[in-house]
Tab-separated table of C-alpha atoms in Angstrom:
chain	number	residue	atom	x	y	z
A	1	MET	CA	-10.015	-24.638	1.540
A	2	ILE	CA	-13.587	-23.973	0.471
A	3	ARG	CA	-14.566	-26.511	-2.192
A	4	SER	CA	-17.952	-25.268	-3.282
A	5	ALA	CA	-20.182	-22.228	-3.345
A	6	LYS	CA	-22.575	-24.030	-0.990
A	7	THR	CA	-19.789	-24.516	1.549
A	8	ALA	CA	-18.841	-20.867	1.206
A	9	VAL	CA	-22.374	-19.685	1.874
A	10	ALA	CA	-22.742	-22.135	4.766
A	11	TRP	CA	-19.547	-20.726	6.228
A	12	LEU	CA	-20.918	-17.195	6.018
A	13	ILE	CA	-24.206	-18.193	7.684
A	14	CYS	CA	-22.202	-19.956	10.383
A	15	ALA	CA	-20.047	-16.860	10.890
A	16	ALA	CA	-23.186	-14.725	11.152
A	17	ALA	CA	-24.731	-17.086	13.705
A	18	MET	CA	-21.529	-17.118	15.748
A	19	ALA	CA	-21.391	-13.334	15.636
A	20	MET	CA	-24.896	-13.208	17.087
A	21	VAL	CA	-24.087	-15.433	20.060
A	22	GLY	CA	-23.645	-13.504	23.268
A	23	CYS	CA	-24.899	-10.227	21.842
A	24	SER	CA	-27.505	-8.592	24.045
A	25	THR	CA	-28.793	-6.022	21.569
A	26	ALA	CA	-29.387	-5.833	17.862
A	27	TYR	CA	-26.775	-3.094	17.633
A	28	ASP	CA	-24.118	-5.251	19.291
A	29	ALA	CA	-25.055	-8.161	17.055
A	30	ALA	CA	-24.770	-5.995	13.957
A	31	GLN	CA	-21.430	-4.652	15.117
A	32	GLN	CA	-20.134	-8.183	15.711
A	33	SER	CA	-21.417	-9.231	12.311
A	34	ARG	CA	-19.667	-6.255	10.747
A	35	GLY	CA	-16.399	-7.512	12.249
A	36	ALA	CA	-17.016	-11.005	10.866
A	37	ILE	CA	-17.833	-9.620	7.416
A	38	SER	CA	-14.735	-7.443	7.190
A	39	GLN	CA	-12.566	-10.315	8.433
A	40	GLY	CA	-14.035	-12.657	5.832
A	41	LEU	CA	-13.526	-10.058	3.145
A	42	ASP	CA	-9.929	-9.503	4.226
A	43	GLN	CA	-9.264	-13.241	3.872
A	44	ALA	CA	-11.023	-13.384	0.520
A	45	THR	CA	-9.076	-10.352	-0.725
A	46	GLU	CA	-5.741	-11.798	0.362
A	47	ALA	CA	-6.510	-15.177	-1.206
A	48	TRP	CA	-7.600	-13.522	-4.445
A	49	GLY	CA	-4.393	-11.445	-4.548
A	50	LYS	CA	-2.301	-14.626	-4.480
A	51	TYR	CA	-4.523	-16.334	-7.041
A	52	ASP	CA	-4.403	-13.290	-9.342
A	53	ARG	CA	-0.606	-13.172	-9.239
A	54	ALA	CA	-0.196	-16.904	-9.917
A	55	LYS	CA	-2.765	-16.843	-12.716
A	56	GLN	CA	-1.196	-13.854	-14.475
A	57	LEU	CA	2.304	-15.335	-14.239
A	58	ARG	CA	0.994	-18.606	-15.681
A	59	ILE	CA	-0.746	-16.793	-18.547
A	60	ALA	CA	2.442	-14.845	-19.336
A	61	SER	CA	4.642	-17.958	-19.090
A	62	ASP	CA	2.420	-20.189	-21.224
A	63	ALA	CA	2.256	-17.791	-24.181
A	64	PRO	CA	5.078	-18.515	-26.666
A	65	THR	CA	5.528	-14.928	-27.852
A	66	LYS	CA	5.304	-11.452	-26.359
A	67	PRO	CA	2.287	-10.325	-28.474
A	68	GLU	CA	0.358	-13.452	-27.456
A	69	ALA	CA	1.270	-12.962	-23.795
A	70	VAL	CA	0.179	-9.311	-23.894
A	71	ALA	CA	-3.137	-10.208	-25.582
A	72	ALA	CA	-3.856	-13.043	-23.131
A	73	LEU	CA	-3.088	-10.823	-20.143
A	74	LYS	CA	-5.352	-8.078	-21.496
A	75	ALA	CA	-8.218	-10.551	-21.924
A	76	TYR	CA	-7.804	-11.760	-18.342
A	77	ARG	CA	-7.545	-8.236	-16.907
A	78	ASP	CA	-10.591	-6.974	-18.819
A	79	GLY	CA	-12.642	-10.008	-17.813
A	80	GLU	CA	-11.992	-12.099	-14.733
A	81	GLN	CA	-9.729	-9.641	-12.936
A	82	ALA	CA	-12.033	-6.644	-13.483
A	83	ALA	CA	-15.014	-8.660	-12.221
A	84	ALA	CA	-13.160	-9.741	-9.081
A	85	VAL	CA	-11.976	-6.206	-8.298
A	86	LYS	CA	-15.490	-4.870	-8.852
A	87	GLY	CA	-16.950	-7.511	-6.524
A	88	ILE	CA	-14.399	-6.951	-3.769
A	89	ASN	CA	-14.611	-3.153	-3.938
A	90	GLY	CA	-18.398	-3.329	-4.001
A	91	THR	CA	-18.373	-5.440	-0.862
A	92	TRP	CA	-16.110	-2.971	0.904
A	93	ALA	CA	-18.593	-0.299	-0.136
A	94	ALA	CA	-21.356	-2.342	1.522
A	95	VAL	CA	-19.254	-2.497	4.696
A	96	VAL	CA	-18.845	1.286	4.617
A	97	SER	CA	-22.636	1.595	4.229
A	98	LEU	CA	-23.067	-0.742	7.177
A	99	ASP	CA	-20.794	1.520	9.211
A	100	ALA	CA	-22.999	4.460	8.284
A	101	SER	CA	-26.106	2.523	9.351
A	102	LEU	CA	-24.497	1.625	12.670
A	103	ALA	CA	-23.775	5.308	13.247
A	104	ALA	CA	-27.340	6.189	12.253
A	105	TRP	CA	-28.703	3.601	14.701
A	106	LYS	CA	-26.792	5.260	17.525
A	107	ALA	CA	-28.220	8.593	16.428
A	108	GLY	CA	-31.770	7.204	16.629
A	109	SER	CA	-32.437	6.210	13.010
A	110	LYS	CA	-32.759	2.442	13.252
A	111	GLY	CA	-34.500	1.488	10.012
A	112	GLY	CA	-31.438	1.128	7.805
A	113	LEU	CA	-29.363	-1.262	9.864
A	114	ALA	CA	-31.013	-4.581	8.993
A	115	PRO	CA	-31.036	-3.971	5.203
A	116	ALA	CA	-27.429	-2.740	5.314
A	117	LEU	CA	-26.348	-5.825	7.250
A	118	ALA	CA	-28.196	-8.136	4.884
A	119	ALA	CA	-26.683	-6.349	1.877
A	120	ALA	CA	-23.148	-6.643	3.258
A	121	TYR	CA	-23.605	-10.373	3.929
A	122	ALA	CA	-25.095	-10.902	0.481
A	123	ARG	CA	-22.205	-9.090	-1.230
A	124	LEU	CA	-19.628	-11.075	0.717
A	125	ALA	CA	-21.430	-14.318	-0.084
A	126	GLU	CA	-21.352	-13.385	-3.787
A	127	VAL	CA	-17.631	-12.660	-3.662
A	128	VAL	CA	-16.794	-15.867	-1.809
A	129	ALA	CA	-19.000	-17.951	-4.099
A	130	ALA	CA	-17.453	-16.375	-7.220
A	131	LEU	CA	-13.903	-16.845	-5.971
A	132	THR	CA	-14.632	-20.411	-4.926
A	133	ALA	CA	-16.085	-21.184	-8.339
A	134	ALA	CA	-12.880	-19.797	-9.880
A	135	GLY	CA	-10.838	-22.149	-7.680
A	136	VAL	CA	-9.438	-19.537	-5.285
A	137	PRO	CA	-8.567	-21.192	-1.966
A	138	ILE	CA	-9.832	-19.053	0.934
A	139	PRO	CA	-8.176	-19.864	4.286
A	140	GLY	CA	-10.374	-20.435	7.330
A	141	GLY	CA	-13.427	-21.092	5.247
A	142	GLY	CA	-14.135	-24.663	6.345
A	143	GLY	CA	-14.808	-27.606	4.016
A	144	ARG	CA	-11.215	-28.788	4.265
B	1	MET	CA	-5.855	-1.141	-14.701
B	2	SER	CA	-9.125	0.678	-14.719
B	3	VAL	CA	-11.778	-0.496	-12.260
B	4	GLY	CA	-14.225	2.323	-13.002
B	5	ALA	CA	-17.166	3.036	-10.756
B	6	ALA	CA	-16.467	0.125	-8.420
B	7	GLU	CA	-13.349	1.808	-7.092
B	8	VAL	CA	-15.259	5.037	-6.462
B	9	MET	CA	-18.167	3.417	-4.617
B	10	PRO	CA	-16.569	3.189	-1.175
B	11	TRP	CA	-15.752	6.883	-1.386
B	12	VAL	CA	-19.304	7.752	-2.376
B	13	ASP	CA	-20.617	5.805	0.600
B	14	LEU	CA	-18.063	7.454	2.829
B	15	GLY	CA	-19.264	10.839	1.575
B	16	ILE	CA	-22.884	9.971	2.386
B	17	SER	CA	-21.803	8.862	5.824
B	18	LEU	CA	-19.939	12.126	6.406
B	19	VAL	CA	-22.926	14.190	5.265
B	20	LYS	CA	-25.118	12.367	7.814
B	21	MET	CA	-22.548	13.156	10.472
B	22	GLY	CA	-22.552	16.775	9.344
B	23	VAL	CA	-26.307	16.979	9.807
B	24	GLU	CA	-25.990	15.507	13.276
B	25	TRP	CA	-23.152	17.952	14.021
B	26	GLY	CA	-25.559	20.925	14.064
B	27	THR	CA	-27.418	19.743	17.150
B	28	ALA	CA	-24.704	17.603	18.754
B	29	SER	CA	-23.159	18.275	22.137
B	30	ALA	CA	-19.450	19.051	22.461
B	31	GLU	CA	-18.772	15.470	23.560
B	32	ARG	CA	-20.732	14.042	20.659
B	33	ARG	CA	-18.881	16.329	18.238
B	34	ALA	CA	-15.559	15.063	19.528
B	35	ALA	CA	-16.806	11.489	19.012
B	36	LEU	CA	-17.983	12.334	15.480
B	37	VAL	CA	-14.539	13.662	14.564
B	38	VAL	CA	-12.919	10.426	15.721
B	39	GLU	CA	-15.575	8.377	13.903
B	40	ALA	CA	-15.058	10.296	10.657
B	41	ASP	CA	-11.282	9.893	10.856
B	42	GLU	CA	-11.629	6.143	11.374
B	43	LYS	CA	-14.034	5.752	8.466
B	44	PHE	CA	-11.813	7.730	6.146
B	45	ALA	CA	-8.668	5.820	7.126
B	46	ALA	CA	-10.396	2.434	6.774
B	47	CYS	CA	-11.922	3.291	3.396
B	48	ARG	CA	-8.621	4.586	1.999
B	49	ALA	CA	-6.607	1.611	3.241
B	50	ARG	CA	-8.965	-0.905	1.661
B	51	VAL	CA	-9.354	0.607	-1.771
B	52	VAL	CA	-5.733	1.707	-2.104
B	53	GLY	CA	-4.584	-1.651	-0.720
B	54	LEU	CA	-6.416	-3.631	-3.392
B	55	SER	CA	-5.167	-1.284	-6.129
B	56	VAL	CA	-1.588	-1.837	-4.964
B	57	VAL	CA	-2.048	-5.627	-5.057
B	58	VAL	CA	-3.470	-5.470	-8.586
B	59	ALA	CA	-0.772	-3.080	-9.838
B	60	ASP	CA	1.992	-5.218	-8.334
B	61	ASN	CA	0.585	-8.436	-9.820
B	62	ASN	CA	0.144	-6.808	-13.227
B	63	ALA	CA	3.737	-5.513	-13.182
B	64	ALA	CA	5.123	-8.963	-12.336
B	65	ALA	CA	3.184	-10.587	-15.205
B	66	ASP	CA	4.157	-7.801	-17.618
B	67	ALA	CA	7.822	-8.441	-16.823
B	68	VAL	CA	7.414	-12.106	-17.823
B	69	ALA	CA	5.482	-11.154	-20.982
B	70	ASN	CA	8.141	-8.618	-21.991
B	71	SER	CA	10.873	-11.235	-21.707
B	72	LYS	CA	9.223	-13.314	-24.470
B	73	PRO	CA	10.409	-13.151	-28.123
B	74	ASP	CA	8.323	-11.111	-30.569
B	75	ALA	CA	7.864	-14.162	-32.850
B	76	PRO	CA	8.380	-17.944	-32.601
B	77	ASN	CA	11.936	-19.175	-33.203
B	78	PRO	CA	11.838	-21.132	-36.544
B	79	THR	CA	15.045	-23.072	-35.831
B	80	ARG	CA	13.545	-24.615	-32.729
B	81	LEU	CA	10.432	-25.687	-34.623
B	82	ILE	CA	12.542	-27.512	-37.259
B	83	ASP	CA	14.588	-29.233	-34.526
B	84	HIS	CA	11.409	-30.340	-32.859
B	85	VAL	CA	10.076	-31.981	-36.044
B	86	THR	CA	13.266	-33.625	-37.293
B	87	ALA	CA	14.696	-34.958	-34.046
B	88	PRO	CA	12.139	-37.756	-33.455
B	89	GLN	CA	12.456	-38.970	-37.080
B	90	VAL	CA	16.217	-39.375	-36.730
B	91	PHE	CA	15.777	-41.150	-33.412
B	92	LYS	CA	13.245	-43.658	-34.812
B	93	SER	CA	15.478	-44.415	-37.807
B	94	ASP	CA	18.457	-45.166	-35.551
B	95	GLU	CA	16.381	-47.365	-33.307
B	96	HIS	CA	15.267	-49.660	-36.169
B	97	GLU	CA	18.774	-50.120	-37.489
Protein backbone atom coordinates (compact mmCIF):
# COMPACT_ATOMS: atom_id res chain seq x y z
CA MET A 1 0.00 0.00 0.00
CA ILE A 2 1.24 3.49 -0.80
CA ARG A 3 1.44 5.49 2.43
CA SER A 4 2.27 8.95 1.19
CA ALA A 5 2.15 11.18 -1.85
CA LYS A 6 5.96 11.20 -1.89
CA THR A 7 6.03 7.41 -2.10
CA ALA A 8 3.46 7.51 -4.88
CA VAL A 9 5.50 9.96 -6.93
CA ALA A 10 8.69 8.00 -6.26
CA TRP A 11 6.92 4.89 -7.50
CA LEU A 12 5.94 6.65 -10.72
CA ILE A 13 9.49 7.91 -11.31
CA CYS A 14 10.76 4.40 -10.65
CA ALA A 15 8.24 2.96 -13.11
CA ALA A 16 9.32 5.53 -15.71
CA ALA A 17 12.99 4.68 -15.19
CA MET A 18 12.27 0.97 -15.47
CA ALA A 19 10.29 1.56 -18.64
CA MET A 20 13.30 3.32 -20.15
CA VAL A 21 15.71 0.45 -19.46
CA GLY A 22 16.47 -1.59 -22.54
CA CYS A 23 14.79 0.80 -24.94
CA SER A 24 16.98 1.65 -27.91
CA THR A 25 15.01 4.62 -29.22
CA ALA A 26 13.01 7.45 -27.76
CA TYR A 27 9.92 6.07 -29.48
CA ASP A 28 10.33 2.66 -27.86
CA ALA A 29 10.94 4.30 -24.50
CA ALA A 30 7.81 6.40 -24.85
CA GLN A 31 5.80 3.36 -25.87
CA GLN A 32 7.06 1.42 -22.85
CA SER A 33 6.27 4.37 -20.61
CA ARG A 34 2.78 4.53 -22.08
CA GLY A 35 2.28 0.90 -21.04
CA ALA A 36 3.51 1.66 -17.52
CA ILE A 37 1.22 4.69 -17.25
CA SER A 38 -1.90 2.85 -18.39
CA GLN A 39 -1.10 -0.05 -16.06
CA GLY A 40 -0.65 2.32 -13.13
CA LEU A 41 -3.88 4.07 -14.00
CA ASP A 42 -5.72 0.75 -14.25
CA GLN A 43 -4.54 -0.15 -10.73
CA ALA A 44 -5.44 3.28 -9.40
CA THR A 45 -8.89 3.10 -11.02
CA GLU A 46 -9.59 -0.35 -9.61
CA ALA A 47 -8.45 0.66 -6.13
CA TRP A 48 -10.56 3.81 -6.25
CA GLY A 49 -13.63 1.80 -7.34
CA LYS A 50 -13.35 -0.36 -4.21
CA TYR A 51 -12.72 2.66 -1.99
CA ASP A 52 -15.68 4.53 -3.50
CA ARG A 53 -18.04 1.61 -2.88
CA ALA A 54 -16.90 1.11 0.73
CA LYS A 55 -17.06 4.84 1.47
CA GLN A 56 -20.56 5.26 0.04
CA LEU A 57 -21.88 2.22 1.92
CA ARG A 58 -20.37 3.58 5.14
CA ILE A 59 -21.93 7.01 4.57
CA ALA A 60 -25.34 5.42 3.91
CA SER A 61 -25.05 3.09 6.92
CA ASP A 62 -23.91 5.74 9.39
CA ALA A 63 -26.79 8.14 8.68
CA PRO A 64 -29.72 7.46 11.04
CA THR A 65 -32.47 8.46 8.61
CA LYS A 66 -33.09 8.27 4.88
CA PRO A 67 -33.06 12.07 4.29
CA GLU A 68 -29.72 12.37 6.10
CA ALA A 69 -28.27 9.44 4.15
CA VAL A 70 -29.42 10.94 0.84
CA ALA A 71 -27.96 14.37 1.72
CA ALA A 72 -24.63 12.89 2.86
CA LEU A 73 -24.34 10.78 -0.29
CA LYS A 74 -25.10 13.81 -2.47
CA ALA A 75 -22.38 15.84 -0.73
CA TYR A 76 -19.85 13.05 -1.29
CA ARG A 77 -20.83 12.54 -4.94
CA ASP A 78 -20.72 16.26 -5.74
CA GLY A 79 -17.36 16.67 -4.03
CA GLU A 80 -14.86 13.88 -3.54
CA GLN A 81 -16.35 11.44 -6.04
CA ALA A 82 -16.70 14.03 -8.82
CA ALA A 83 -13.09 15.15 -8.29
CA ALA A 84 -11.79 11.58 -8.46
CA VAL A 85 -13.75 10.78 -11.62
CA LYS A 86 -12.56 14.01 -13.23
CA GLY A 87 -8.94 13.20 -12.35
CA ILE A 88 -9.10 9.62 -13.60
CA ASN A 89 -10.91 10.52 -16.83
CA GLY A 90 -8.50 13.39 -17.42
CA THR A 91 -5.57 11.03 -17.07
CA TRP A 92 -7.08 8.62 -19.56
CA ALA A 93 -7.47 11.60 -21.87
CA ALA A 94 -3.74 12.30 -21.46
CA VAL A 95 -3.02 8.67 -22.39
CA VAL A 96 -5.15 9.04 -25.52
CA SER A 97 -3.18 12.21 -26.37
CA LEU A 98 0.03 10.28 -25.84
CA ASP A 99 -1.22 7.65 -28.27
CA ALA A 100 -1.84 10.39 -30.81
CA SER A 101 1.68 11.74 -30.28
CA LEU A 102 3.16 8.28 -30.74
CA ALA A 103 1.29 7.98 -34.03
CA ALA A 104 2.46 11.45 -35.04
CA TRP A 105 6.07 10.50 -34.25
CA LYS A 106 5.82 7.54 -36.61
CA ALA A 107 4.42 9.87 -39.25
CA GLY A 108 7.42 12.20 -38.87
CA SER A 109 6.09 14.83 -36.45
CA LYS A 110 8.26 14.29 -33.39
CA GLY A 111 7.81 17.50 -31.41
CA GLY A 112 4.72 16.52 -29.44
CA LEU A 113 5.85 13.25 -27.93
CA ALA A 114 7.95 14.50 -25.01
CA PRO A 115 5.34 17.02 -23.76
CA ALA A 116 2.56 14.42 -24.13
CA LEU A 117 4.58 11.87 -22.17
CA ALA A 118 5.39 14.38 -19.45
CA ALA A 119 1.73 15.43 -19.27
CA ALA A 120 0.52 11.84 -18.94
CA TYR A 121 3.02 11.14 -16.15
CA ALA A 122 2.08 14.36 -14.38
CA ARG A 123 -1.64 13.56 -14.54
CA LEU A 124 -1.09 10.05 -13.22
CA ALA A 125 1.11 11.38 -10.43
CA GLU A 126 -1.67 13.82 -9.48
CA VAL A 127 -4.26 11.04 -9.40
CA VAL A 128 -2.09 8.70 -7.35
CA ALA A 129 -1.12 11.48 -4.93
CA ALA A 130 -4.77 12.54 -4.50
CA LEU A 131 -5.98 8.99 -3.96
CA THR A 132 -3.16 8.29 -1.54
CA ALA A 133 -3.98 11.42 0.43
CA ALA A 134 -7.59 10.20 0.62
CA GLY A 135 -6.37 6.87 2.02
CA VAL A 136 -7.03 4.73 -1.06
CA PRO A 137 -4.73 1.70 -1.02
CA ILE A 138 -3.19 1.17 -4.48
CA PRO A 139 -1.76 -2.33 -5.02
CA GLY A 140 1.76 -2.69 -6.40
CA GLY A 141 2.69 0.82 -5.48
CA GLY A 142 5.53 0.07 -3.07
CA GLY A 143 5.94 1.56 0.41
CA ARG A 144 4.43 -1.51 2.04
CA MET B 1 -23.95 11.04 -11.72
CA SER B 2 -22.81 13.83 -13.95
CA VAL B 3 -19.08 14.08 -14.63
CA GLY B 4 -19.38 16.87 -17.20
CA ALA B 5 -16.51 17.79 -19.47
CA ALA B 6 -14.10 15.30 -17.92
CA GLU B 7 -16.03 12.38 -19.35
CA VAL B 8 -16.02 13.97 -22.81
CA MET B 9 -12.29 14.73 -22.88
CA PRO B 10 -11.05 11.30 -23.97
CA TRP B 11 -13.48 11.43 -26.88
CA VAL B 12 -12.30 14.89 -27.89
CA ASP B 13 -8.71 13.68 -27.88
CA LEU B 14 -9.72 10.61 -29.82
CA GLY B 15 -11.38 12.87 -32.39
CA ILE B 16 -8.21 14.95 -32.76
CA SER B 17 -6.23 11.78 -33.20
CA LEU B 18 -8.61 10.54 -35.90
CA VAL B 19 -8.45 13.87 -37.74
CA LYS B 20 -4.64 13.61 -37.82
CA MET B 21 -4.98 10.11 -39.22
CA GLY B 22 -7.42 11.43 -41.80
CA VAL B 23 -4.90 14.01 -42.96
CA GLU B 24 -2.25 11.33 -43.26
CA TRP B 25 -4.74 9.12 -45.13
CA GLY B 26 -4.65 11.41 -48.19
CA THR B 27 -1.03 10.66 -49.00
CA ALA B 28 -0.69 7.24 -47.37
CA SER B 29 0.11 4.04 -49.22
CA ALA B 30 -2.38 1.16 -49.28
CA GLU B 31 -0.39 -0.64 -46.58
CA ARG B 32 -0.27 2.44 -44.39
CA ARG B 33 -4.01 2.95 -44.84
CA ALA B 34 -4.67 -0.59 -43.68
CA ALA B 35 -2.49 0.09 -40.62
CA LEU B 36 -4.34 3.35 -39.93
CA VAL B 37 -7.69 1.55 -39.94
CA VAL B 38 -6.42 -0.94 -37.38
CA GLU B 39 -4.89 1.87 -35.30
CA ALA B 40 -8.14 3.86 -35.32
CA ASP B 41 -10.17 0.81 -34.30
CA GLU B 42 -7.83 0.12 -31.39
CA LYS B 43 -7.93 3.71 -30.18
CA PHE B 44 -11.70 3.83 -30.34
CA ALA B 45 -12.13 0.51 -28.52
CA ALA B 46 -9.63 1.48 -25.80
CA CYS B 47 -11.18 4.92 -25.26
CA ARG B 48 -14.72 3.52 -25.04
CA ALA B 49 -13.77 0.71 -22.66
CA ARG B 50 -12.06 3.08 -20.24
CA VAL B 51 -14.66 5.80 -20.01
CA VAL B 52 -17.65 3.45 -20.06
CA GLY B 53 -15.89 1.15 -17.59
CA LEU B 54 -15.44 3.90 -15.01
CA SER B 55 -19.03 5.07 -15.48
CA VAL B 56 -20.27 1.54 -14.83
CA VAL B 57 -18.21 1.31 -11.62
CA VAL B 58 -19.58 4.65 -10.39
CA ALA B 59 -23.18 3.80 -11.31
CA ASP B 60 -22.94 0.40 -9.61
CA ASN B 61 -21.42 1.87 -6.43
CA ASN B 62 -24.04 4.63 -6.33
CA ALA B 63 -26.87 2.10 -6.73
CA ALA B 64 -25.54 -0.06 -3.88
CA ALA B 65 -25.32 2.95 -1.53
CA ASP B 66 -28.76 4.21 -2.59
CA ALA B 67 -30.24 0.83 -1.67
CA VAL B 68 -28.83 1.16 1.86
CA ALA B 69 -30.03 4.78 2.14
CA ASN B 70 -33.53 3.83 0.97
CA SER B 71 -33.79 1.15 3.64
CA LYS B 72 -33.46 3.80 6.39
CA PRO B 73 -36.53 5.24 8.20
CA ASP B 74 -37.72 8.71 7.17
CA ALA B 75 -37.37 9.99 10.77
CA PRO B 76 -35.71 8.81 14.01
CA ASN B 77 -37.69 6.30 16.08
CA PRO B 78 -38.74 8.16 19.30
CA THR B 79 -39.36 4.96 21.29
CA ARG B 80 -35.77 3.88 20.85
CA LEU B 81 -34.48 7.25 22.03
CA ILE B 82 -36.54 7.02 25.27
CA ASP B 83 -35.29 3.46 25.88
CA HIS B 84 -31.75 4.62 25.40
CA VAL B 85 -32.09 7.37 28.03
CA THR B 86 -34.05 5.48 30.68
CA ALA B 87 -32.30 2.12 30.59
CA PRO B 88 -28.99 3.21 32.20
CA GLN B 89 -30.83 5.07 35.01
CA VAL B 90 -32.76 1.93 35.96
CA PHE B 91 -29.58 -0.13 35.84
CA LYS B 92 -27.66 2.25 38.14
CA SER B 93 -30.52 2.34 40.65
CA ASP B 94 -30.62 -1.47 40.84
CA GLU B 95 -26.89 -1.69 41.25
CA HIS B 96 -26.85 0.59 44.34
CA GLU B 97 -29.62 -1.31 46.07
